[in-house]
Short mmCIF file of C-alpha atoms in Angstrom, two decimals:
data_model
loop_
_atom_site.label_atom_id
_atom_site.label_comp_id
_atom_site.label_asym_id
_atom_site.label_seq_id
_atom_site.Cartn_x
_atom_site.Cartn_y
_atom_site.Cartn_z
CA MET A 6 1.89 37.66 -3.78
CA ILE A 7 3.81 35.13 -5.86
CA ALA A 8 2.27 33.55 -8.95
CA VAL A 9 4.28 31.21 -11.12
CA GLN A 10 2.63 29.83 -14.25
CA ASN A 11 4.08 27.14 -16.45
CA LEU A 12 7.70 28.01 -15.65
CA ASN A 13 10.34 26.29 -17.76
CA VAL A 14 14.06 26.67 -17.13
CA ARG A 15 16.82 25.13 -19.18
CA TYR A 16 20.55 25.01 -18.61
CA GLY A 17 22.00 24.14 -22.01
CA ASP A 18 20.26 21.01 -23.21
CA THR A 19 19.02 20.03 -19.76
CA THR A 20 15.55 21.11 -18.75
CA VAL A 21 15.52 21.57 -14.98
CA LEU A 22 11.97 22.87 -14.57
CA HIS A 23 9.07 21.44 -16.56
CA GLY A 24 6.02 23.71 -16.49
CA VAL A 25 6.00 24.51 -12.78
CA SER A 26 2.99 26.42 -11.49
CA LEU A 27 2.37 27.62 -7.97
CA ALA A 28 0.67 30.49 -6.17
CA VAL A 29 1.49 31.92 -2.78
CA ALA A 30 -0.88 34.37 -1.10
CA GLN A 31 0.24 37.48 0.75
CA GLY A 32 1.48 36.61 4.25
CA GLU A 33 1.55 32.93 3.45
CA SER A 34 4.51 30.64 4.05
CA PHE A 35 5.00 28.09 1.31
CA ALA A 36 7.54 25.25 1.20
CA LEU A 37 9.21 23.57 -1.74
CA VAL A 38 10.25 20.05 -0.76
CA GLY A 39 12.40 17.67 -2.77
CA GLU A 40 15.86 16.24 -3.19
CA SER A 41 18.94 17.69 -4.82
CA GLY A 42 18.32 18.18 -8.49
CA SER A 43 14.56 18.48 -8.10
CA GLY A 44 14.72 22.12 -9.18
CA LYS A 45 13.56 23.66 -5.92
CA SER A 46 16.44 26.11 -5.65
CA THR A 47 16.09 27.02 -9.34
CA ILE A 48 12.57 28.30 -8.66
CA LEU A 49 13.96 30.61 -5.97
CA LYS A 50 16.73 31.79 -8.25
CA ALA A 51 14.29 32.52 -11.07
CA LEU A 52 12.11 34.60 -8.72
CA ALA A 53 15.17 36.48 -7.46
CA GLY A 54 16.13 37.36 -11.04
CA GLN A 55 19.24 35.20 -11.02
CA VAL A 56 18.24 32.93 -13.89
CA ALA A 57 19.03 34.64 -17.19
CA ASP A 58 16.60 32.73 -19.35
CA TRP A 59 13.25 31.21 -18.54
CA GLN A 60 9.86 30.72 -20.17
CA GLY A 61 6.47 31.10 -18.61
CA GLN A 62 4.85 33.76 -16.43
CA MET A 63 5.94 34.95 -13.03
CA ARG A 64 4.22 37.67 -11.02
CA LEU A 65 5.65 38.97 -7.80
CA ALA A 66 4.04 41.64 -5.60
CA GLY A 67 1.76 42.70 -8.47
CA GLN A 68 4.48 43.03 -11.11
CA ASP A 69 5.15 40.80 -14.10
CA LEU A 70 8.74 39.61 -14.08
CA GLN A 71 10.89 39.60 -17.20
CA PRO A 72 14.03 37.52 -17.72
CA GLY A 73 17.13 39.43 -16.63
CA ARG A 74 18.07 41.26 -13.45
CA LYS A 75 16.24 44.38 -12.42
CA ALA A 76 17.43 46.61 -9.62
CA HIS A 77 13.94 47.42 -8.37
CA LEU A 78 13.28 43.71 -7.85
CA ALA A 79 15.61 43.85 -4.84
CA ARG A 80 13.02 45.98 -3.04
CA GLN A 81 10.39 43.29 -3.54
CA VAL A 82 12.25 40.08 -2.84
CA GLN A 83 15.38 39.02 -0.98
CA MET A 84 17.03 35.68 -0.40
CA VAL A 85 18.60 33.93 2.61
CA PHE A 86 21.04 31.18 1.78
CA GLN A 87 21.89 27.89 3.42
CA ASP A 88 25.44 28.45 4.54
CA PRO A 89 26.09 31.56 6.62
CA TYR A 90 29.80 30.82 6.35
CA GLY A 91 29.68 31.27 2.59
CA SER A 92 27.12 34.01 2.15
CA LEU A 93 28.71 36.85 4.14
CA HIS A 94 31.72 38.82 2.92
CA PRO A 95 34.56 37.78 5.24
CA ARG A 96 36.22 41.21 5.28
CA ARG A 97 33.12 43.31 5.86
CA SER A 98 31.72 44.07 9.27
CA VAL A 99 28.09 43.44 10.16
CA ASP A 100 27.53 47.18 9.78
CA ASP A 101 28.97 47.24 6.23
CA THR A 102 26.87 44.25 5.24
CA LEU A 103 23.65 45.73 6.54
CA ALA A 104 24.24 49.29 5.33
CA GLU A 105 25.22 48.36 1.76
CA PRO A 106 21.72 47.73 0.38
CA LEU A 107 20.62 51.08 1.86
CA ALA A 108 23.52 52.89 0.20
CA ILE A 109 22.81 51.26 -3.17
CA HIS A 110 19.15 52.23 -3.05
CA GLY A 111 19.87 55.72 -1.66
CA ILE A 112 17.91 55.22 1.54
CA LYS A 113 18.63 57.69 4.33
CA GLY A 114 18.87 57.16 8.07
CA ARG A 115 21.22 54.19 7.75
CA ASP A 116 22.45 54.38 11.31
CA ALA A 117 19.05 54.07 12.90
CA ARG A 118 17.91 51.43 10.44
CA VAL A 119 20.94 49.19 11.08
CA LEU A 120 20.45 49.43 14.84
CA ALA A 121 16.73 48.72 14.56
CA MET A 122 17.43 45.69 12.40
CA LEU A 123 20.01 44.31 14.86
CA ASP A 124 17.34 44.51 17.53
CA ALA A 125 14.76 42.89 15.27
CA VAL A 126 16.91 39.82 14.58
CA GLY A 127 18.05 39.53 18.19
CA LEU A 128 21.70 40.47 17.74
CA PRO A 129 23.22 42.55 20.54
CA ARG A 130 24.16 46.05 19.30
CA ARG A 131 27.78 45.52 20.32
CA PHE A 132 28.10 43.03 17.44
CA ARG A 133 27.62 45.83 14.93
CA PHE A 134 31.28 46.27 14.03
CA ARG A 135 32.32 42.65 14.19
CA LEU A 136 33.52 40.59 11.24
CA PRO A 137 31.83 37.30 10.27
CA HIS A 138 34.62 35.14 11.72
CA GLN A 139 33.95 36.67 15.13
CA LEU A 140 30.39 35.33 15.06
CA SER A 141 28.94 31.87 15.58
CA GLY A 142 26.98 30.10 12.85
CA GLY A 143 23.64 31.09 14.33
CA GLN A 144 24.72 34.73 14.71
CA ARG A 145 25.88 34.81 11.09
CA GLN A 146 22.56 33.47 9.92
CA ARG A 147 20.90 36.28 11.91
CA VAL A 148 23.07 38.75 10.00
CA ALA A 149 22.07 37.14 6.69
CA ILE A 150 18.40 37.42 7.63
CA ALA A 151 18.91 41.03 8.73
CA ARG A 152 20.58 41.88 5.41
CA ALA A 153 17.66 40.36 3.51
CA LEU A 154 15.23 42.51 5.48
CA MET A 155 17.09 45.86 5.19
CA LEU A 156 15.13 46.93 2.10
CA GLU A 157 11.89 45.83 3.73
CA PRO A 158 10.85 43.47 0.95
CA PRO A 159 7.43 41.84 1.31
CA VAL A 160 8.79 38.48 0.09
CA LEU A 161 11.63 36.42 1.52
CA LEU A 162 13.10 33.45 -0.33
CA LEU A 163 14.71 31.01 2.11
CA ASP A 164 17.02 28.34 0.74
CA GLU A 165 17.55 25.71 3.47
CA PRO A 166 18.00 28.47 6.07
CA THR A 167 18.68 26.16 9.01
CA SER A 168 20.23 22.99 7.62
CA ALA A 169 23.84 24.12 8.02
CA LEU A 170 23.29 25.00 11.69
CA ASP A 171 23.62 22.98 14.88
CA VAL A 172 20.43 21.40 16.16
CA SER A 173 20.09 23.70 19.15
CA VAL A 174 20.66 26.78 16.97
CA GLN A 175 18.19 25.65 14.31
CA ALA A 176 15.37 26.12 16.78
CA GLU A 177 16.49 29.70 17.51
CA ILE A 178 16.57 30.64 13.82
CA MET A 179 13.23 28.98 13.12
CA ASN A 180 11.65 30.86 16.00
CA LEU A 181 13.16 34.09 14.69
CA LEU A 182 11.84 33.54 11.17
CA LYS A 183 8.39 32.68 12.44
CA GLY A 184 8.33 35.76 14.67
CA LEU A 185 9.54 38.11 11.93
CA ARG A 186 6.93 36.81 9.54
CA GLU A 187 4.13 37.48 11.99
CA GLU A 188 5.49 40.85 12.98
CA LYS A 189 6.17 42.18 9.48
CA GLY A 190 3.51 40.25 7.56
CA LEU A 191 6.13 38.69 5.29
CA THR A 192 5.51 36.10 2.61
CA PHE A 193 7.93 33.15 2.71
CA LEU A 194 8.94 30.77 -0.02
CA LEU A 195 11.13 28.20 1.70
CA VAL A 196 13.19 25.40 0.21
CA THR A 197 13.99 22.44 2.43
CA HIS A 198 14.34 18.68 2.50
CA ASP A 199 13.39 18.54 6.17
CA LEU A 200 9.67 17.82 6.55
CA PRO A 201 9.37 18.77 10.26
CA VAL A 202 10.75 22.23 9.41
CA VAL A 203 7.86 22.63 6.96
CA SER A 204 5.46 21.55 9.64
CA PHE A 205 6.72 24.25 11.99
CA LEU A 206 7.22 27.16 9.58
CA CYS A 207 4.83 26.77 6.67
CA ASP A 208 1.14 26.80 5.72
CA ARG A 209 1.36 24.84 2.49
CA LEU A 210 3.93 22.85 0.55
CA ALA A 211 4.70 21.57 -2.92
CA VAL A 212 6.55 18.31 -3.47
CA LEU A 213 8.99 18.56 -6.37
CA ARG A 214 10.68 15.82 -8.28
CA ALA A 215 12.89 16.13 -11.35
CA GLY A 216 11.60 19.61 -12.11
CA ARG A 217 7.89 18.85 -11.77
CA VAL A 218 5.39 19.56 -9.02
CA GLU A 219 4.14 16.16 -7.87
CA GLU A 220 1.74 17.40 -5.26
CA THR A 221 0.60 20.52 -3.43
CA ALA A 222 -0.78 20.08 0.06
CA GLU A 223 -1.86 21.92 3.20
CA VAL A 224 0.48 21.58 6.15
CA ALA A 225 -2.31 19.82 8.08
CA THR A 226 -2.09 17.02 5.51
CA LEU A 227 1.65 16.79 6.08
CA ARG A 228 1.20 16.72 9.85
CA ALA A 229 -1.17 13.82 9.51
CA ALA A 230 1.38 12.14 7.19
CA GLY A 231 -1.32 12.19 4.51
CA LEU A 232 0.68 13.14 1.41
CA GLN A 233 -0.99 11.50 -1.60
CA SER A 234 1.60 11.30 -4.37
CA ALA A 235 3.83 8.24 -4.47
CA TYR A 236 6.90 10.40 -4.16
CA GLY A 237 5.44 12.38 -1.26
CA ARG A 238 4.81 9.15 0.61
CA GLU A 239 8.30 8.00 -0.19
CA LEU A 240 9.76 11.18 1.31
CA LEU A 241 7.73 10.64 4.47
CA GLU A 242 8.90 7.07 4.76
CA ARG A 243 12.51 7.85 4.09
CA SER A 244 12.52 10.60 6.66
CA GLY A 245 11.62 7.82 9.09
CA LEU A 246 8.62 9.77 10.28
CA VAL A 247 5.80 7.38 9.51
CA MET B 6 34.87 -9.41 22.44
CA THR B 7 36.10 -5.93 23.04
CA LEU B 8 37.58 -4.42 19.95
CA LEU B 9 38.51 -1.03 21.22
CA GLU B 10 39.00 0.24 24.74
CA VAL B 11 39.47 3.90 25.49
CA ASP B 12 40.09 5.17 28.97
CA ASN B 13 40.37 8.84 29.92
CA LEU B 14 41.10 10.16 26.42
CA ARG B 15 42.10 13.82 26.33
CA VAL B 16 42.83 15.94 23.26
CA THR B 17 44.43 19.34 23.76
CA PHE B 18 45.31 22.18 21.44
CA PRO B 19 47.47 25.15 22.42
CA SER B 20 45.95 28.62 22.07
CA ASP B 21 46.83 32.19 23.03
CA GLN B 22 44.96 31.67 26.28
CA GLY B 23 46.81 28.47 27.12
CA PRO B 24 45.96 24.87 26.22
CA VAL B 25 42.35 24.13 25.31
CA GLU B 26 40.98 20.69 26.01
CA VAL B 27 38.53 19.67 23.30
CA VAL B 28 38.10 16.08 24.50
CA ARG B 29 38.02 15.87 28.28
CA GLY B 30 38.43 12.43 29.79
CA LEU B 31 36.45 10.20 27.47
CA SER B 32 36.11 6.50 28.31
CA PHE B 33 34.25 3.82 26.41
CA ALA B 34 34.57 0.30 25.04
CA LEU B 35 33.46 -0.91 21.64
CA GLY B 36 32.69 -4.49 20.68
CA ARG B 37 31.43 -5.81 17.36
CA GLU B 38 28.49 -3.46 17.45
CA ARG B 39 27.26 -0.11 16.24
CA LEU B 40 28.11 2.64 18.66
CA GLY B 41 26.91 6.17 17.96
CA ILE B 42 28.55 9.36 19.19
CA VAL B 43 26.25 12.37 18.95
CA GLY B 44 27.04 15.97 19.63
CA GLU B 45 27.05 19.42 18.10
CA SER B 46 29.95 21.17 16.42
CA GLY B 47 32.72 21.72 18.94
CA SER B 48 31.63 18.86 21.18
CA GLY B 49 34.81 16.93 20.38
CA LYS B 50 33.15 14.02 18.59
CA SER B 51 35.26 14.20 15.43
CA MET B 52 38.44 14.72 17.46
CA THR B 53 37.63 11.50 19.31
CA GLY B 54 37.50 9.61 16.01
CA ARG B 55 40.73 11.16 14.82
CA ALA B 56 42.51 10.45 18.10
CA ILE B 57 41.66 6.76 17.80
CA MET B 58 43.09 6.70 14.28
CA GLY B 59 46.20 8.47 15.55
CA LEU B 60 45.48 11.45 13.35
CA ILE B 61 45.80 14.32 15.80
CA GLY B 62 48.64 16.28 14.27
CA ALA B 63 50.96 18.68 16.08
CA PRO B 64 50.45 21.03 17.81
CA GLY B 65 47.43 19.07 19.01
CA GLN B 66 48.06 16.34 21.56
CA ALA B 67 46.10 13.22 22.44
CA THR B 68 46.69 11.41 25.73
CA ALA B 69 44.88 8.53 27.39
CA ASP B 70 45.30 6.18 30.33
CA ARG B 71 44.51 3.33 28.01
CA MET B 72 43.75 3.03 24.32
CA ALA B 73 43.78 -0.55 23.11
CA PHE B 74 42.71 -1.88 19.74
CA GLU B 75 42.44 -5.66 19.39
CA GLY B 76 44.51 -5.89 22.56
CA ARG B 77 47.36 -3.71 21.26
CA ASP B 78 48.20 -0.48 22.97
CA LEU B 79 47.90 2.33 20.43
CA ARG B 80 49.39 5.05 22.57
CA HIS B 81 53.03 4.35 22.03
CA LEU B 82 52.81 2.53 18.73
CA PRO B 83 55.42 3.91 16.35
CA GLU B 84 54.04 5.69 13.27
CA ARG B 85 55.25 2.82 11.04
CA GLU B 86 53.15 0.31 12.95
CA MET B 87 50.21 2.68 13.09
CA ARG B 88 50.32 2.99 9.32
CA LYS B 89 50.01 -0.77 9.02
CA LEU B 90 46.83 -0.67 11.09
CA ARG B 91 45.26 2.34 9.44
CA GLY B 92 43.37 1.41 6.32
CA ALA B 93 43.91 -2.27 7.01
CA ARG B 94 42.48 -3.03 10.47
CA MET B 95 40.79 0.31 11.16
CA SER B 96 39.34 2.72 8.61
CA MET B 97 37.58 6.02 8.51
CA VAL B 98 34.77 7.27 6.26
CA LEU B 99 34.43 11.03 6.08
CA GLN B 100 31.51 13.31 5.45
CA ASP B 101 31.77 14.45 1.87
CA PRO B 102 32.93 12.17 -0.95
CA LYS B 103 33.51 15.27 -3.07
CA PHE B 104 36.43 16.23 -0.86
CA SER B 105 37.71 12.86 0.26
CA LEU B 106 38.17 11.21 -3.13
CA ASN B 107 41.11 12.18 -5.31
CA PRO B 108 39.54 13.91 -8.33
CA VAL B 109 42.19 12.83 -10.84
CA ILE B 110 42.44 9.10 -10.05
CA ARG B 111 39.96 6.58 -11.41
CA ILE B 112 37.72 5.05 -8.75
CA GLY B 113 39.03 1.51 -9.25
CA ASP B 114 42.64 2.62 -8.90
CA GLN B 115 41.82 4.58 -5.76
CA ILE B 116 40.27 1.56 -4.12
CA ALA B 117 43.22 -0.62 -5.20
CA GLU B 118 45.67 1.76 -3.55
CA ALA B 119 45.07 0.31 -0.08
CA LEU B 120 45.60 -3.22 -1.41
CA GLU B 121 48.80 -2.16 -3.07
CA PHE B 122 50.08 -0.65 0.14
CA HIS B 123 49.01 -3.35 2.56
CA THR B 124 49.16 -6.60 0.59
CA ARG B 125 51.34 -8.37 -1.96
CA LEU B 126 48.47 -9.32 -4.23
CA SER B 127 48.99 -9.39 -7.99
CA ALA B 128 47.37 -6.72 -10.11
CA ARG B 129 44.82 -9.23 -11.33
CA ALA B 130 43.91 -10.31 -7.78
CA ARG B 131 43.69 -6.67 -6.70
CA ARG B 132 41.29 -5.94 -9.51
CA ALA B 133 39.09 -8.85 -8.48
CA ARG B 134 39.04 -7.57 -4.90
CA VAL B 135 38.14 -4.06 -6.04
CA LEU B 136 35.19 -5.30 -8.06
CA GLU B 137 34.10 -7.44 -5.13
CA ALA B 138 34.23 -4.43 -2.80
CA LEU B 139 32.16 -2.36 -5.23
CA GLU B 140 29.62 -5.15 -5.41
CA ALA B 141 29.53 -5.32 -1.61
CA VAL B 142 28.33 -1.70 -1.54
CA ARG B 143 25.62 -2.58 -4.05
CA ILE B 144 27.07 -1.04 -7.15
CA ASP B 145 25.49 -3.03 -9.94
CA ASP B 146 28.04 -2.59 -12.69
CA PRO B 147 31.36 -2.47 -10.85
CA GLU B 148 33.37 -2.81 -14.06
CA ARG B 149 32.04 0.45 -15.39
CA VAL B 150 32.15 2.37 -12.11
CA ALA B 151 35.76 1.32 -11.48
CA ARG B 152 36.75 3.16 -14.65
CA LEU B 153 34.98 6.40 -13.74
CA TYR B 154 36.45 9.50 -12.13
CA PRO B 155 34.89 10.79 -8.91
CA HIS B 156 33.15 13.74 -10.61
CA GLU B 157 31.28 11.31 -12.85
CA VAL B 158 29.32 9.75 -9.99
CA SER B 159 26.57 11.12 -7.75
CA GLY B 160 27.04 11.92 -4.06
CA GLY B 161 25.41 8.71 -2.90
CA MET B 162 27.50 6.65 -5.30
CA GLY B 163 30.63 8.55 -4.20
CA GLN B 164 29.93 7.72 -0.57
CA ARG B 165 29.45 4.07 -1.49
CA VAL B 166 32.80 4.18 -3.24
CA MET B 167 34.33 5.61 -0.05
CA ILE B 168 32.87 2.73 1.91
CA ALA B 169 34.10 0.23 -0.68
CA MET B 170 37.55 1.74 -0.22
CA MET B 171 37.28 1.08 3.51
CA VAL B 172 35.94 -2.45 3.29
CA VAL B 173 38.28 -3.71 0.61
CA MET B 174 40.78 -4.47 3.38
CA GLU B 175 38.04 -5.91 5.63
CA PRO B 176 38.92 -3.82 8.67
CA ALA B 177 37.81 -4.81 12.16
CA LEU B 178 36.84 -1.25 13.05
CA MET B 179 35.19 1.39 10.92
CA ILE B 180 34.91 4.97 12.10
CA ALA B 181 32.30 6.87 10.11
CA ASP B 182 32.33 10.62 10.66
CA GLU B 183 29.01 12.07 9.47
CA PRO B 184 28.87 9.55 6.62
CA THR B 185 25.44 10.61 5.43
CA SER B 186 25.13 14.33 6.18
CA ALA B 187 26.13 15.37 2.67
CA LEU B 188 23.62 12.99 1.09
CA ASP B 189 19.98 13.22 0.12
CA VAL B 190 17.48 11.57 2.42
CA SER B 191 16.67 8.81 -0.06
CA VAL B 192 20.33 7.83 -0.47
CA ARG B 193 21.03 8.05 3.25
CA GLY B 194 18.97 4.95 3.97
CA GLN B 195 20.91 2.95 1.38
CA VAL B 196 24.31 3.97 2.71
CA LEU B 197 23.29 3.16 6.28
CA ASP B 198 21.92 -0.19 5.13
CA ILE B 199 25.18 -1.09 3.46
CA MET B 200 27.19 -0.25 6.57
CA ASP B 201 24.73 -2.20 8.69
CA ASP B 202 25.14 -5.20 6.45
CA LEU B 203 28.93 -5.03 6.76
CA VAL B 204 28.73 -4.88 10.54
CA ARG B 205 26.45 -7.91 10.67
CA ARG B 206 28.08 -10.08 8.04
CA ARG B 207 31.71 -9.34 8.59
CA GLY B 208 31.49 -8.76 12.34
CA MET B 209 32.91 -5.28 12.11
CA GLY B 210 32.79 -2.76 14.92
CA LEU B 211 31.36 0.60 13.88
CA LEU B 212 31.77 3.97 15.50
CA LEU B 213 29.23 6.32 13.95
CA ILE B 214 29.84 10.00 14.61
CA SER B 215 26.94 12.32 13.84
CA HIS B 216 25.00 15.39 14.89
CA ASP B 217 21.73 13.73 13.95
CA LEU B 218 20.19 12.42 17.15
CA ASN B 219 17.27 10.69 15.52
CA MET B 220 19.28 8.96 12.85
CA VAL B 221 21.78 7.63 15.37
CA ALA B 222 19.01 6.56 17.73
CA ARG B 223 17.22 4.59 15.02
CA TRP B 224 20.32 2.95 13.83
CA CYS B 225 22.88 2.23 16.56
CA ASP B 226 22.98 -0.31 19.38
CA ARG B 227 24.23 2.26 21.86
CA ILE B 228 24.57 6.04 21.85
CA LEU B 229 27.03 8.30 23.63
CA VAL B 230 25.93 11.92 23.86
CA MET B 231 28.83 14.37 23.93
CA TYR B 232 28.82 17.97 25.09
CA ARG B 233 31.91 20.13 25.46
CA GLY B 234 34.35 17.24 25.21
CA GLN B 235 32.62 14.96 27.69
CA ILE B 236 30.14 12.12 27.53
CA VAL B 237 27.08 13.45 29.30
CA GLU B 238 24.92 10.43 28.79
CA GLU B 239 24.90 6.89 27.46
CA LEU B 240 21.67 5.51 26.02
CA GLY B 241 20.57 2.16 24.69
CA ALA B 242 18.98 1.76 21.25
CA GLY B 243 15.46 3.09 21.14
CA ALA B 244 15.83 4.59 24.61
CA LEU B 245 16.35 8.12 23.33
CA HIS B 246 13.15 9.26 24.92
CA GLU B 247 14.30 8.06 28.31
CA ALA B 248 17.19 10.54 28.18
CA GLN B 249 17.80 12.16 31.56
CA HIS B 250 20.51 14.72 30.98
CA PRO B 251 19.22 18.27 30.44
CA TYR B 252 21.41 18.67 27.34
CA THR B 253 19.97 15.62 25.59
CA ARG B 254 16.48 16.51 26.68
CA GLY B 255 16.96 20.10 25.53
CA LEU B 256 18.15 18.96 22.11
CA LEU B 257 15.24 16.57 21.70
CA ALA B 258 12.73 19.22 22.69
CA SER B 259 14.15 21.75 20.23
CA LEU B 260 13.63 19.46 17.21
CA PRO B 261 10.47 20.20 15.26
CA ARG B 262 8.18 17.24 14.74
CA LEU B 263 6.14 16.18 11.77
CA ASN B 264 2.90 16.93 13.62
CA GLU B 265 4.26 20.17 15.04
CA ASP B 266 1.75 22.36 16.85
CA ARG B 267 3.98 24.37 19.17
CA ALA B 268 3.99 28.11 18.50
CA THR B 269 7.70 28.41 19.35
CA LEU B 270 10.38 25.80 19.79
CA PRO B 271 12.12 25.56 23.17
CA VAL B 272 15.71 26.75 22.95
CA LEU B 273 18.61 25.20 24.81
CA ASP B 274 19.29 27.19 28.00
CA ARG B 275 23.09 27.18 27.92
CA ALA B 276 23.57 29.14 31.14
CA ALA B 277 21.42 26.67 33.10
CA LEU B 278 23.18 23.80 31.39
CA ASP B 279 26.63 25.04 32.31
CA GLY B 280 25.44 25.48 35.88
CA PHE B 281 24.23 21.89 35.85
CA MET B 282 27.51 20.65 34.39
CA ALA B 283 29.55 22.51 37.01
CA GLY B 284 27.43 21.27 39.90
CA GLY B 285 26.72 17.83 38.49
CA ASP B 286 28.48 14.57 39.11
CA ARG B 287 30.87 14.86 36.19
#
């Protein structure tokens, strides 16, 4: 579903991705793990068409991607961001937020689709006309997930989707994501620094450091704390999990 | 020796629906040790830290039956006296160095500010103390770092600078409010190590406020778990898994583990919890 070959991204003179390659099968959930500056979010941005200039090959849902933004890409891939306080328009109701992608892409039956999506992400229908400040952090993240799913893309890019949330709410959002993936057969590419989240949500992971893939492993390897690369082991140790 | 004693601390804010109590009758004592306060957003943990520092501004109000720091009653201390304590005998480290450092003042000058305010040291002596403080937080080339502006250093370095700023006056009490949440995992360990070292070597008391149960459990001598403005449970170091209160147990259960094999994570049952709190002994 996602194939990245030898991807290079530069911002000015700084190279942030050095020949990154990875492949994610349809329906698979793949994690990118690393610290700030490792380039994990840049990979997501490049796939979402938000990086103007890159070299290499990227295929997504059977199409070759070209540098630059393409409207049709929005039907294939959507992104959920870390901070639900920053990613929703403060003056737009939940209904506006969810209906906008439908209006842009000229999709009919908005009313029914918005209601169905509220149900799917576990938001009571009475929240439909509320503004973001009237919602809790967990509810906002549900809205952000709902917005990402409005165009029914097969691929969801998740950038630290739970790390800005309270511990007890994190579990709710992780359960929701896991359920939606099973129900809709979605493919996930998830960025996180939290190894247990990978263990719960993902099938495979890549360890990134300074723009390079250090290691790709099955989640079973992670669960057994069996990462091979020096940096992978370091992450395990520093998370205090070994 | 007891450094800080708090008895029945309450913090209230007015609202349209009448006063809201965000800290509801908190009591604890702190010696020269590492005490952790854990809770989620809205549990009142940060307000507790601020109340001790005397930083609850109007219209908020902090009251207590007793609040003593090194034997002095803080409750009715005039602001002038409080200012002499703050930054000198008790200090606070905040979450994000990006927002707590002044972006247009060089790091060395920022650290020296406290010395200028609280002591009569000469400029030369101040400079020596600043470099010493930077060394104490394991900055290898303090001369260079002292000349930098905050945007020129990384997050981990920034947080070390914040801590240097706190320790330059060698306070007896340090309140750290989420000191590592804005940092990468690899840097977190370092920052915690440095604070640990300061507690041990200089005999400081540390109040560590965090939402991260596991981090606090690994790292503190005692833990207070807060929920809705109250302490629901006190736990000893390493005794996290003996937690009895349904809130603590619920939180622990909802955390994914490295060897996770549960299909869904248990979610905190807030209705049941509120029922327990209403019918419980508190």
